[in-house]
Amino acid sequence: MTYQAESLTQSDFWADSSDLTVLRNKLLDLFCQLAYQEGDFVLSSGQRSSYYINGKEVTLHPQGALAIGRILLSLLPPDTQAVAGLTLGADPIVTAVTVVSAYEHRPIPALIIRKEAKGHGTRAYIEGPNLPEGANVVVLEDVVTTGQSAMKAVERLRAATYTVNQVISLVDRKQGGAEFYESVGLKFQAVLTIEEIQERYRQMK
């Protein structure tokens, strides 16, 4: 199923649905249909893998972004003052959450963390509104493997005097990321696991 092939009725469902369980199942289907591939791949971590998940195929999909925004907003602690993530993978995720939060009357700003400091102007690592010192920020990620990618965002945010205690990912590849976060005192939660995606992918085939 592609975005172009969806009927108006199907598109309206995404806009109207407030059932998070149903949205999660729809999001799972999108990951299987658009993002999950099997083959021989080298990951950003340097590891080889028999499968690859291109999360941007879902996070930049209109219905995918809406589901992500609603689901992740529901998982944020009540005291969350901002969401943040490392560019580029987290950019559409934090954007989806901040837009949905405005519609849900719980406005939460978004921050984007650069991998390298900006080469001009303020030379900042962090893009977005200035928050009070110690503000509670949750880091968002599309796919977690070893956990090192989102950890860069955590370190940049803490260096900017923000408080970061939690990482939430759309997908956990179950390759050490959760254990790594636990070892450094971070709470970790994933919307989907690789086992769920692979099982649903085989059912759909």
Steps between C-alpha positions, in 0.01 A plus 500: 500500500635840403378842602371566149304175501317568824134589465355817649318286756827342615667840525210637703539211743849614595381855561198395708634206699591561864543130583872468569497120475348518152746772398791290627384205287466726197849635567633143519346429160664811352842393625452159341372640170734795457805484725603138557729326247689172507841455338864573585554840660763694694349712779614842622651318798725306261324172570379278215135403497265275305232769515470877491238742629481834320295684760469816290269314261249503787589814695465712184178326395195717582302236685815357654599839639153554646499159672854555629411840641196369684664185631820666620313789659306247708828348625660823618520561876266777622795727585652488149599849389641411157578211267832478316698277269813470293471618142401359249302198608327667794408823320158388368425319826546796732312716248205259496483497878514877538228556237268239652566638849365838388179340372469303825527822706827383654755704306849350521784662302753304296878520488726370225855398591768549237772238458752780457480858621355747252784656302364855512293734717469368855685175416236317704453125533133537595230656283168607648360721774709584804373315807552570871811348656425147618198460270384139464564376145418157355719375216324333207650261244372306202697174529727400790780249445789560740356819649801716415318729256239628743766519771671776303179701528481429874857625551443819298181578693662440837791722400239771436381456863181310410381194693471178297385178665322313221537383140202382295549323167256395233681168451737298719723267297584316824876524444614649827343844496261442790776349713731790419244759609436310821875494570518880481186560705259589219146372474429344161180415322425387145169509317584192290755220517676333210329170587159658455596652167649177365203293611251742343713528184487123449125494563448770238713315243 
